[in-house]
Amino acid sequence: MVQAEIEGVKAQKRWASTNGCTDATAQASVTFCQQFHELSAELAAAVEADKVQARIDEIRVQLASSTTAAAVTGSSDPQVAVLANLSGQNTVLVQTALTVLVALLVELGSSLGYFVVFSAWRAQGEKREEQVVEKTISAPVTVAKVRPAVAQAATPTANDNRTTPKLAAPENDVERFYKDRIDTAEGSSLTATALYENYCDWCEENTKEPMALPTFGRQFGELGVHKAKIAGRIRYIGIKLQSGIEEEEDRPTVAQVAA
């Protein structure tokens, strides 16, 4: 139809006057040529549509042939097809039933696994309990006689004369220093200053923190060492250093000691 309209346009006088719509100057010629170009475009679109439709028809034929071949060769899932043929049910229903069956089998297998594990554990626990009961029954029971504490205290025995050992208090640093550095010597004495200096040396050697002089003097006096003031100095009588070293100016005379 479009081609017939184009042929009709070409039969008009303006087609020849415009030299096939290549030379249109007047307004009427321009309108005429515009109509011709619109018909040409419509014709081209119709031709292209025919080509597309022919391609679509070709593809449809190919799809139909492939579907027919698949139906002839067989189903994609032979197992479902066989079960559907045997049961007379739809393939979708058969596939759903198979899926549910597989899920049930998996759940049943997992449940049986837990049952087997816990059964073995329970059997072992019962066996251990039986062994414990057997040992308890076979073990002899000894009942110890308990004497009341009041009766023991009221009834004296020969063993009551035994002396109870007393717990000794731990030695302090002053007592350790006395054992390590001091000897008892009649007629000897040490000044409080020399004694404290020697105590500080002992603390340094044993990595200890020395106490203050008043505290040291009080604790050293508690050891029972006699203390006296001679020639303006405090001296401890009857002791000396184990090393035997003492400055001469600190050594008292016999008269001072007698005084």
XYZ file of C-alpha atoms in Angstrom:
259
model
C 0.000 0.000 0.000
C 2.798 2.437 0.829
C 4.601 1.502 -2.348
C 1.419 2.212 -4.362
C 1.091 5.641 -2.768
C 4.682 6.427 -3.659
C 4.119 5.441 -7.240
C 1.084 7.736 -7.318
C 3.193 10.636 -6.004
C 5.818 10.019 -8.663
C 3.122 10.192 -11.392
C 2.284 13.803 -10.512
C 3.705 16.834 -12.429
C 5.556 18.239 -9.399
C 7.738 15.113 -9.314
C 9.108 16.012 -12.675
C 9.259 19.790 -11.931
C 11.240 19.179 -8.727
C 13.536 16.739 -10.531
C 12.528 13.848 -8.268
C 12.301 16.107 -5.152
C 15.924 17.149 -5.503
C 15.205 20.745 -6.455
C 12.201 22.088 -4.508
C 12.082 25.876 -4.150
C 8.417 26.844 -4.033
C 6.327 26.228 -0.942
C 4.018 23.859 -2.767
C 6.983 21.864 -4.045
C 8.455 21.635 -0.539
C 5.156 20.292 0.833
C 4.964 17.777 -2.011
C 8.464 16.523 -1.420
C 7.880 16.325 2.306
C 4.946 14.008 1.675
C 7.148 11.873 -0.588
C 9.877 11.550 2.094
C 7.329 10.560 4.735
C 5.993 7.809 2.491
C 9.555 6.633 1.785
C 10.291 6.422 5.528
C 7.095 4.514 6.167
C 7.986 2.112 3.373
C 11.429 1.490 4.858
C 9.895 0.813 8.291
C 7.437 -1.641 6.801
C 10.218 -3.478 4.993
C 12.266 -3.716 8.222
C 9.192 -4.968 10.098
C 8.733 -7.707 7.542
C 12.357 -8.797 8.060
C 11.959 -8.879 11.857
C 8.733 -10.853 11.619
C 10.401 -13.362 9.294
C 13.221 -13.802 11.855
C 10.705 -14.297 14.661
C 8.852 -16.944 12.678
C 12.139 -18.728 12.007
C 13.051 -18.758 15.715
C 9.625 -20.065 16.626
C 10.022 -22.920 14.193
C 13.413 -23.800 15.725
C 11.996 -23.741 19.276
C 9.109 -25.941 18.289
C 11.448 -28.455 16.704
C 13.753 -28.526 19.744
C 10.821 -29.015 22.145
C 9.546 -31.857 20.057
C 13.004 -33.477 20.017
C 13.304 -33.198 23.816
C 9.895 -34.764 24.270
C 10.889 -37.581 21.936
C 14.278 -38.310 23.534
C 12.931 -38.305 27.099
C 12.584 -36.255 30.306
C 15.439 -34.345 32.022
C 14.801 -36.314 35.242
C 14.256 -39.980 34.297
C 13.609 -41.034 37.899
C 10.782 -38.530 38.333
C 9.383 -39.471 34.918
C 9.337 -43.198 35.767
C 7.708 -42.598 39.168
C 5.148 -40.285 37.592
C 4.291 -42.917 34.976
C 4.003 -45.662 37.591
C 1.903 -43.625 40.026
C -0.070 -41.718 37.443
C 0.678 -38.423 39.236
C 2.035 -35.122 38.010
C 5.846 -34.751 37.816
C 5.771 -31.665 40.085
C 3.951 -33.638 42.793
C 6.448 -36.492 42.474
C 9.407 -34.097 42.789
C 7.912 -32.530 45.941
C 7.327 -35.948 47.476
C 10.921 -36.990 46.796
C 12.241 -33.789 48.419
C 10.179 -34.367 51.563
C 11.319 -38.007 51.720
C 14.998 -37.027 51.522
C 14.518 -34.433 54.291
C 12.855 -37.023 56.539
C 15.691 -39.489 55.932
C 18.290 -36.862 56.902
C 16.443 -35.980 60.128
C 16.033 -39.648 61.016
C 19.741 -40.302 60.457
C 20.778 -37.418 62.702
C 18.396 -38.567 65.446
C 19.784 -42.102 65.313
C 23.321 -40.715 65.593
C 22.493 -38.842 68.814
C 20.740 -41.937 70.176
C 23.784 -44.143 69.563
C 26.217 -41.652 71.157
C 24.162 -40.999 74.282
C 23.341 -44.692 74.716
C 27.052 -45.544 74.892
C 27.657 -42.677 77.328
C 24.765 -43.780 79.543
C 26.008 -47.382 79.573
C 29.469 -46.259 80.674
C 27.986 -44.060 83.417
C 25.890 -46.930 84.788
C 28.944 -49.192 84.764
C 30.969 -46.664 86.783
C 28.130 -46.301 89.287
C 27.969 -50.084 89.745
C 31.729 -50.223 90.385
C 31.478 -47.441 92.980
C 28.595 -49.229 94.745
C 30.535 -52.520 94.778
C 33.603 -50.862 96.286
C 31.476 -49.125 98.903
C 29.751 -52.346 99.922
C 32.975 -54.387 100.025
C 34.949 -51.811 102.013
C 34.911 -52.515 105.804
C 33.361 -49.841 107.974
C 35.382 -48.876 111.062
C 33.721 -46.902 113.827
C 36.166 -44.881 115.878
C 35.544 -44.421 119.589
C 35.248 -40.787 120.529
C 36.148 -39.814 124.055
C 34.571 -36.667 125.407
C 36.988 -33.867 126.039
C 35.514 -33.088 129.461
C 36.094 -36.598 130.739
C 39.718 -36.524 129.655
C 40.259 -33.258 131.447
C 38.586 -34.513 134.618
C 40.485 -37.818 134.735
C 44.216 -37.193 135.041
C 46.571 -39.813 133.660
C 50.257 -40.462 133.776
C 50.755 -38.843 130.383
C 49.385 -35.490 131.602
C 52.838 -34.588 132.968
C 54.214 -34.311 129.466
C 55.139 -30.748 128.545
C 53.387 -29.275 125.528
C 55.879 -27.789 123.049
C 55.564 -24.039 122.678
C 55.728 -22.332 119.335
C 58.699 -19.995 119.177
C 58.204 -16.563 117.669
C 60.220 -15.891 114.537
C 63.505 -14.066 115.037
C 63.650 -10.395 114.143
C 66.555 -8.649 112.461
C 68.100 -7.544 115.759
C 68.238 -11.129 117.050
C 69.777 -12.346 113.777
C 72.370 -9.555 113.909
C 73.234 -10.516 117.499
C 73.810 -14.149 116.486
C 75.847 -13.217 113.407
C 78.064 -10.405 114.756
C 78.101 -10.381 118.587
C 79.972 -12.586 121.090
C 79.715 -12.575 124.868
C 83.003 -11.505 126.457
C 83.473 -10.576 130.111
C 85.334 -7.280 130.576
C 84.515 -6.029 127.049
C 82.045 -3.422 125.928
C 80.764 -1.697 122.795
C 79.584 1.850 122.324
C 76.029 2.294 121.085
C 77.370 4.165 118.024
C 79.820 1.418 117.023
C 77.173 -1.237 117.597
C 74.616 0.615 115.418
C 77.160 1.200 112.623
C 78.011 -2.497 112.614
C 74.271 -3.260 112.497
C 73.877 -0.979 109.427
C 76.757 -2.820 107.707
C 75.045 -6.126 108.460
C 71.765 -4.835 106.964
C 73.571 -3.731 103.808
C 75.200 -7.134 103.408
C 71.841 -8.909 103.865
C 69.856 -6.419 101.714
C 67.675 -5.289 104.615
C 66.385 -1.878 105.565
C 68.010 -0.735 108.870
C 65.723 0.620 111.560
C 66.263 3.903 113.377
C 68.800 4.111 116.199
C 66.230 4.532 119.030
C 64.224 1.526 117.813
C 67.393 -0.542 117.426
C 68.558 0.419 120.922
C 65.196 -0.533 122.477
C 65.067 -3.953 120.754
C 68.753 -4.667 121.471
C 68.197 -3.853 125.160
C 65.352 -6.397 125.237
C 67.953 -9.139 124.551
C 69.177 -8.756 128.155
C 72.479 -6.947 127.425
C 73.536 -4.627 130.291
C 73.848 -0.984 129.276
C 75.730 1.800 131.093
C 76.900 5.374 130.480
C 80.717 5.560 130.703
C 82.740 8.705 129.978
C 79.691 10.360 128.449
C 78.943 7.462 126.080
C 76.360 4.723 126.181
C 78.087 1.344 126.267
C 76.839 -2.236 126.216
C 78.765 -4.257 128.803
C 79.938 -7.860 128.383
C 79.798 -8.125 124.554
C 82.184 -7.658 121.650
C 82.165 -7.977 117.869
C 82.975 -11.420 116.501
C 85.607 -9.861 114.260
C 87.381 -8.502 117.346
C 87.888 -5.112 115.661
C 87.203 -2.055 117.765
C 88.767 1.371 117.728
C 91.131 2.044 120.615
C 89.497 5.331 121.482
C 86.226 3.495 122.060
C 87.806 0.834 124.320
C 87.175 1.802 128.022
C 89.786 1.602 130.684
C 89.574 -0.765 133.651
C 88.857 2.135 135.929
C 85.980 3.297 133.759
C 84.494 -0.185 133.712
C 84.897 -0.500 137.487
C 83.283 2.874 137.988
